[in-house]
Amino acid sequence: MEDSSVNCAEHLGKYFSERDNSSNVILSSDIPAICKTEKCCLGVDEAGRGPVLGPMVYGVAYCPLDKSASLKKLGCADSKVLTEEKREELFGKLCEGKDYVGWSVEVISPNSICNSMLRRQKYSLNQVSHDSAIGLIKKAVDDGVNIAEVFVDTVGPAEKYQEKLSKIFPEFKITVASKADATYPCVSAASICAKVARDRALQVWKFEDGVEKSEDGWGSGYPNDPVTKKFLQKNIDHVFGFPQMVRMSWSTADKILQESAAPVEWEEEEDEASGNTPSISSYFGASKTKKRSTHPYFRERCLKSTVSL
């Protein structure tokens, strides 16, 4: 995974236009010196969890505890209630406030999400989300940010998630809550950073699959959007399926695959199908049918096992 620095909003679009979209990446601001000495609050939120198209982006934003009001004064709020123009404006202000606020985002590619959710040992979207959030918090710690409090917009039951994070980070005061992005300014800032990063990535998305963006575009990316559904139906290959922008593990995409792509039948090996595959533990236990032979060393010396002396 790459780890790159971004100093302003313009760098995001340029960066995404020049890179391979199939791998994950972490982008970060410079770390303000004050955040290494003063006790800080850190907020965590995501953008793009539900769409069938594009990456999911997790973000963190941090600042000294006594600067939290400054984030609110900037206008930081839940990114979902802000216009795209307002989010861009606020992201620019967060970048300009580099003397007291810092941020990081992890851009998780669509194929990375699919590979996780479709592998034999299930790795759910909640697990992907938790691991990303935990990784970004650990990165801030490793970078020297003096974290005192952490605020997280919940994924799944808030109490269980808070208990999990508290065990990993016992030195921090952890608060996990629903709608945290509308309550805590540092979570609002994280939400804005994540949403702007996802929007910029989609605006300049490079299709390695030969797909060209139509005039209609692809809509919001959410499964119930008619424009998104039209994009999916138009850009499916009969053999290879969808371009890498699509999360094929989503039910909307899977349904179109079942209807429009070539059917695939997977052959099962005979011993797997018949259920005769030996378990791993069977190689370590004593055989019930075969008598265990004595090693030649013991036979040649007429030595036998005893149970007592």
Coordinates of C-alpha atoms in Angstrom, one line a residue:
M1 CA 0.0 0.0 0.0
E2 CA 1.3 3.5 -0.9
D3 CA 1.5 6.3 1.6
S4 CA 1.7 9.8 0.1
S5 CA 1.4 13.4 1.3
V6 CA -1.1 15.8 0.0
N7 CA -0.9 19.6 0.8
C8 CA -4.0 20.9 -1.0
A9 CA -7.2 19.9 -2.6
E10 CA -5.8 20.2 -6.1
H11 CA -3.2 17.6 -5.4
L12 CA -5.9 15.0 -4.9
G13 CA -7.3 15.1 -8.4
K14 CA -3.8 15.1 -9.9
Y15 CA -2.7 12.2 -7.8
F16 CA -5.7 10.1 -8.6
S17 CA -5.4 10.8 -12.3
E18 CA -1.9 9.4 -12.4
R19 CA -2.2 6.2 -10.4
D20 CA -3.5 2.7 -10.7
N21 CA -7.0 2.5 -9.2
S22 CA -6.8 -1.2 -8.3
S23 CA -4.6 -0.8 -5.2
N24 CA -5.3 0.9 -1.8
V25 CA -3.6 4.1 -0.8
I26 CA -3.2 6.3 2.2
L27 CA -3.0 10.1 1.7
S28 CA -2.1 12.5 4.5
S29 CA -1.5 16.1 5.2
D30 CA 1.6 17.4 6.9
I31 CA 1.4 17.0 10.7
P32 CA 1.2 20.3 12.6
A33 CA 3.9 20.7 15.2
I34 CA 1.3 21.7 17.8
C35 CA -0.4 18.3 17.4
K36 CA 2.7 16.6 18.6
T37 CA 2.8 18.6 21.9
E38 CA -0.8 19.5 22.7
K39 CA -3.4 16.9 23.6
C40 CA -5.6 16.3 20.6
C41 CA -9.0 14.9 19.6
L42 CA -9.2 12.7 16.6
G43 CA -12.4 12.0 14.5
V44 CA -13.0 9.0 12.3
D45 CA -15.6 8.7 9.5
E46 CA -16.1 7.2 6.0
A47 CA -17.5 8.0 2.6
G48 CA -18.8 5.6 0.0
R49 CA -19.7 2.6 2.1
G50 CA -23.0 1.9 0.3
P51 CA -22.4 2.6 -3.4
V52 CA -21.9 -0.2 -5.9
L53 CA -19.3 1.9 -7.8
G54 CA -16.0 3.3 -6.7
P55 CA -13.8 3.1 -3.6
M56 CA -14.7 3.4 0.0
V57 CA -12.7 6.1 1.8
Y58 CA -12.0 6.2 5.5
G59 CA -10.7 9.5 7.0
V60 CA -9.4 10.8 10.2
A61 CA -8.9 14.5 11.2
Y62 CA -7.2 15.7 14.4
C63 CA -6.5 19.0 16.2
P64 CA -5.7 20.1 19.8
L65 CA -8.6 19.8 22.1
D66 CA -8.9 23.6 22.5
K67 CA -9.0 24.0 18.8
S68 CA -12.1 21.9 18.3
A69 CA -14.3 25.0 18.3
S70 CA -12.2 26.4 15.4
L71 CA -13.3 23.5 13.3
K72 CA -16.9 24.2 14.0
K73 CA -16.4 27.9 13.3
L74 CA -15.0 26.9 9.9
G75 CA -18.3 25.3 9.1
C76 CA -17.4 21.7 9.4
A77 CA -20.6 19.6 9.4
D78 CA -21.8 16.2 8.2
S79 CA -20.5 16.0 4.6
K80 CA -23.8 14.4 3.5
V81 CA -25.7 17.7 4.2
L82 CA -23.2 19.9 2.4
T83 CA -23.0 20.6 -1.3
E84 CA -20.1 19.4 -3.3
E85 CA -18.9 23.0 -3.7
K86 CA -19.1 23.6 0.1
R87 CA -17.2 20.4 0.8
E88 CA -14.4 21.4 -1.6
E89 CA -14.3 24.9 0.1
L90 CA -14.1 23.4 3.6
F91 CA -11.4 20.9 2.5
G92 CA -9.4 23.7 1.2
K93 CA -9.7 25.5 4.5
L94 CA -8.6 22.4 6.4
C95 CA -5.5 22.2 4.2
E96 CA -4.9 25.9 4.9
G97 CA -5.2 25.3 8.6
K98 CA -2.1 23.1 8.6
D99 CA -0.8 25.0 11.7
Y100 CA -3.3 23.3 13.9
V101 CA -5.3 20.6 12.0
G102 CA -4.1 17.4 10.2
W103 CA -5.8 14.6 8.4
S104 CA -5.3 11.2 6.7
V105 CA -7.6 9.2 4.3
E106 CA -7.4 5.6 3.2
V107 CA -8.8 4.9 -0.3
I108 CA -10.0 1.3 -0.4
S109 CA -10.3 0.2 -4.0
P110 CA -13.5 -1.6 -5.3
N111 CA -11.6 -4.8 -6.2
S112 CA -10.0 -4.9 -2.8
I113 CA -13.5 -4.7 -1.2
C114 CA -14.7 -7.5 -3.5
N115 CA -11.7 -9.7 -2.9
S116 CA -12.3 -9.4 0.8
M117 CA -16.0 -10.1 0.8
L118 CA -15.9 -13.0 -1.7
R119 CA -13.0 -15.0 -0.3
R120 CA -13.5 -18.4 1.2
Q121 CA -13.1 -17.2 4.7
K122 CA -15.6 -14.3 4.9
Y123 CA -14.2 -10.8 5.6
S124 CA -17.2 -8.6 5.9
L125 CA -17.5 -4.9 5.0
N126 CA -17.7 -4.1 8.7
Q127 CA -14.4 -5.8 9.3
V128 CA -12.9 -3.9 6.4
S129 CA -14.2 -0.7 7.9
H130 CA -13.0 -1.5 11.4
D131 CA -9.5 -2.4 10.2
S132 CA -9.2 0.8 8.2
A133 CA -10.3 3.0 11.1
I134 CA -7.9 1.2 13.5
G135 CA -5.0 1.4 10.9
L136 CA -5.5 5.2 10.5
I137 CA -5.6 5.7 14.3
K138 CA -2.4 3.7 14.6
K139 CA -0.8 5.7 11.8
A140 CA -1.5 9.0 13.6
V141 CA 0.0 7.5 16.8
D142 CA 3.1 6.3 14.9
D143 CA 3.4 9.8 13.3
G144 CA 3.6 11.4 16.7
V145 CA 0.1 12.9 17.1
N146 CA -0.6 13.4 20.8
I147 CA -4.0 11.8 20.9
A148 CA -6.1 12.0 24.0
E149 CA -9.7 11.5 22.7
V150 CA -11.1 9.6 19.7
F151 CA -14.6 10.1 18.3
V152 CA -15.9 7.5 15.7
D153 CA -19.0 7.4 13.6
T154 CA -20.2 3.9 14.3
V155 CA -20.3 0.9 12.0
G156 CA -22.5 -1.8 13.5
P157 CA -23.5 -1.7 17.2
A158 CA -21.9 1.3 18.8
E159 CA -21.3 -0.3 22.2
K160 CA -19.4 -3.3 20.8
Y161 CA -17.3 -1.2 18.5
Q162 CA -16.4 1.2 21.4
E163 CA -15.4 -1.8 23.6
K164 CA -13.3 -3.2 20.7
L165 CA -11.5 0.1 20.2
S166 CA -11.0 0.7 23.9
K167 CA -9.2 -2.7 24.2
I168 CA -6.9 -1.8 21.4
F169 CA -6.3 1.8 22.5
P170 CA -6.8 1.8 26.4
E171 CA -4.8 5.0 26.7
F172 CA -7.4 7.0 24.8
K173 CA -10.9 8.1 25.8
I174 CA -13.0 6.5 23.0
T175 CA -16.5 7.6 22.0
V176 CA -18.3 5.7 19.3
A177 CA -21.8 7.0 18.4
S178 CA -24.3 7.1 15.6
K179 CA -24.4 10.4 13.7
A180 CA -21.1 11.4 15.2
D181 CA -20.3 13.3 12.0
A182 CA -23.1 15.7 12.9
T183 CA -22.1 16.0 16.6
Y184 CA -18.3 16.2 16.9
P185 CA -16.4 18.8 14.7
C186 CA -13.3 16.5 14.3
V187 CA -15.6 13.7 12.9
S188 CA -17.3 16.2 10.6
A189 CA -13.8 17.2 9.3
A190 CA -12.9 13.6 8.8
S191 CA -16.2 13.1 6.9
I192 CA -15.4 16.0 4.6
C193 CA -11.9 14.8 3.9
A194 CA -13.2 11.3 3.1
K195 CA -16.0 12.5 0.8
V196 CA -13.8 15.0 -1.1
A197 CA -11.2 12.3 -1.7
R198 CA -13.8 9.8 -3.0
D199 CA -15.4 12.5 -5.3
R200 CA -12.0 13.5 -6.7
A201 CA -11.1 9.8 -7.3
L202 CA -14.3 9.2 -9.2
Q203 CA -14.0 12.4 -11.3
V204 CA -10.7 11.3 -12.8
W205 CA -11.2 7.6 -12.7
K206 CA -8.9 5.8 -15.2
F207 CA -10.5 2.7 -16.8
E208 CA -7.9 0.1 -17.6
D209 CA -10.7 -2.0 -19.0
G210 CA -11.2 0.2 -22.1
V211 CA -14.5 1.6 -20.8
E212 CA -15.3 5.2 -21.8
K213 CA -17.5 7.4 -19.6
S214 CA -20.7 8.3 -21.4
E215 CA -22.5 11.6 -21.3
D216 CA -24.9 10.3 -18.8
G217 CA -22.0 9.3 -16.5
W218 CA -22.7 6.7 -13.8
G219 CA -25.0 8.6 -11.5
S220 CA -24.6 8.6 -7.7
G221 CA -23.1 5.1 -7.7
Y222 CA -25.8 3.8 -5.3
P223 CA -27.6 0.6 -6.3
N224 CA -31.1 2.2 -6.5
D225 CA -30.0 5.0 -8.9
P226 CA -31.4 4.3 -12.4
V227 CA -28.4 6.0 -14.1
T228 CA -26.1 3.7 -12.1
K229 CA -28.1 0.7 -13.1
K230 CA -27.9 1.8 -16.7
F231 CA -24.1 2.1 -16.5
L232 CA -23.8 -1.4 -15.1
Q233 CA -26.0 -2.9 -17.8
K234 CA -24.2 -1.1 -20.5
N235 CA -20.7 -1.9 -19.3
I236 CA -20.8 -5.7 -18.6
D237 CA -18.6 -8.0 -20.6
H238 CA -20.2 -11.4 -21.4
V239 CA -17.1 -13.2 -20.2
F240 CA -15.1 -10.9 -18.0
G241 CA -17.9 -9.1 -16.2
F242 CA -17.6 -5.5 -15.0
P243 CA -14.8 -3.0 -15.0
Q244 CA -12.7 -2.6 -11.8
M245 CA -14.8 0.4 -10.8
V246 CA -17.7 -2.0 -9.9
R247 CA -18.1 -3.8 -6.6
M248 CA -19.1 -7.2 -7.9
S249 CA -19.9 -8.5 -4.5
W250 CA -23.0 -6.1 -4.3
S251 CA -26.3 -7.8 -5.0
T252 CA -27.2 -5.3 -7.7
A253 CA -24.1 -6.2 -9.7
D254 CA -24.4 -9.9 -9.0
K255 CA -28.0 -9.9 -10.3
I256 CA -26.9 -8.3 -13.6
L257 CA -24.0 -10.8 -13.8
Q258 CA -26.5 -13.7 -13.4
E259 CA -28.8 -12.3 -16.1
S260 CA -26.3 -11.1 -18.7
A261 CA -22.9 -12.8 -18.3
A262 CA -21.9 -16.3 -19.4
P263 CA -22.9 -19.0 -16.9
V264 CA -20.0 -20.7 -15.1
E265 CA -20.0 -24.1 -13.6
W266 CA -17.2 -25.1 -11.1
E267 CA -16.2 -28.7 -11.0
E268 CA -15.7 -30.2 -7.6
E269 CA -12.9 -32.8 -7.0
E270 CA -14.2 -36.3 -6.3
D271 CA -12.9 -36.6 -2.7
E272 CA -14.3 -33.2 -1.9
A273 CA -17.7 -34.0 -3.4
S274 CA -17.9 -37.4 -1.6
G275 CA -16.9 -36.0 1.7
N276 CA -13.9 -38.3 2.0
T277 CA -11.3 -35.6 2.5
P278 CA -9.3 -36.4 5.6
S279 CA -9.1 -33.8 8.3
I280 CA -5.8 -32.2 9.3
S281 CA -6.0 -33.7 12.8
S282 CA -6.2 -37.2 11.3
Y283 CA -2.5 -37.0 10.4
F284 CA -1.5 -36.4 14.0
G285 CA -3.7 -39.0 15.8
A286 CA -3.2 -42.7 16.2
S287 CA -4.7 -44.8 13.4
K288 CA -7.7 -46.9 14.5
T289 CA -7.2 -49.6 11.8
K290 CA -3.5 -49.8 11.2
K291 CA -1.2 -51.1 14.0
R292 CA 1.7 -48.8 14.7
S293 CA 5.0 -50.5 13.9
T294 CA 8.0 -50.3 16.2
H295 CA 11.2 -48.6 15.0
P296 CA 14.0 -50.9 13.9
Y297 CA 16.3 -49.5 16.6
F298 CA 14.0 -50.9 19.3
R299 CA 13.3 -54.3 17.6
E300 CA 17.0 -55.0 17.0
R301 CA 17.8 -54.5 20.7
C302 CA 14.7 -56.4 21.9
L303 CA 13.5 -53.2 23.7
K304 CA 9.8 -52.9 24.6
S305 CA 7.6 -50.1 25.9
T306 CA 6.6 -50.3 29.6
V307 CA 3.9 -48.5 31.5
S308 CA 5.6 -48.8 34.9
L309 CA 9.0 -49.5 36.4

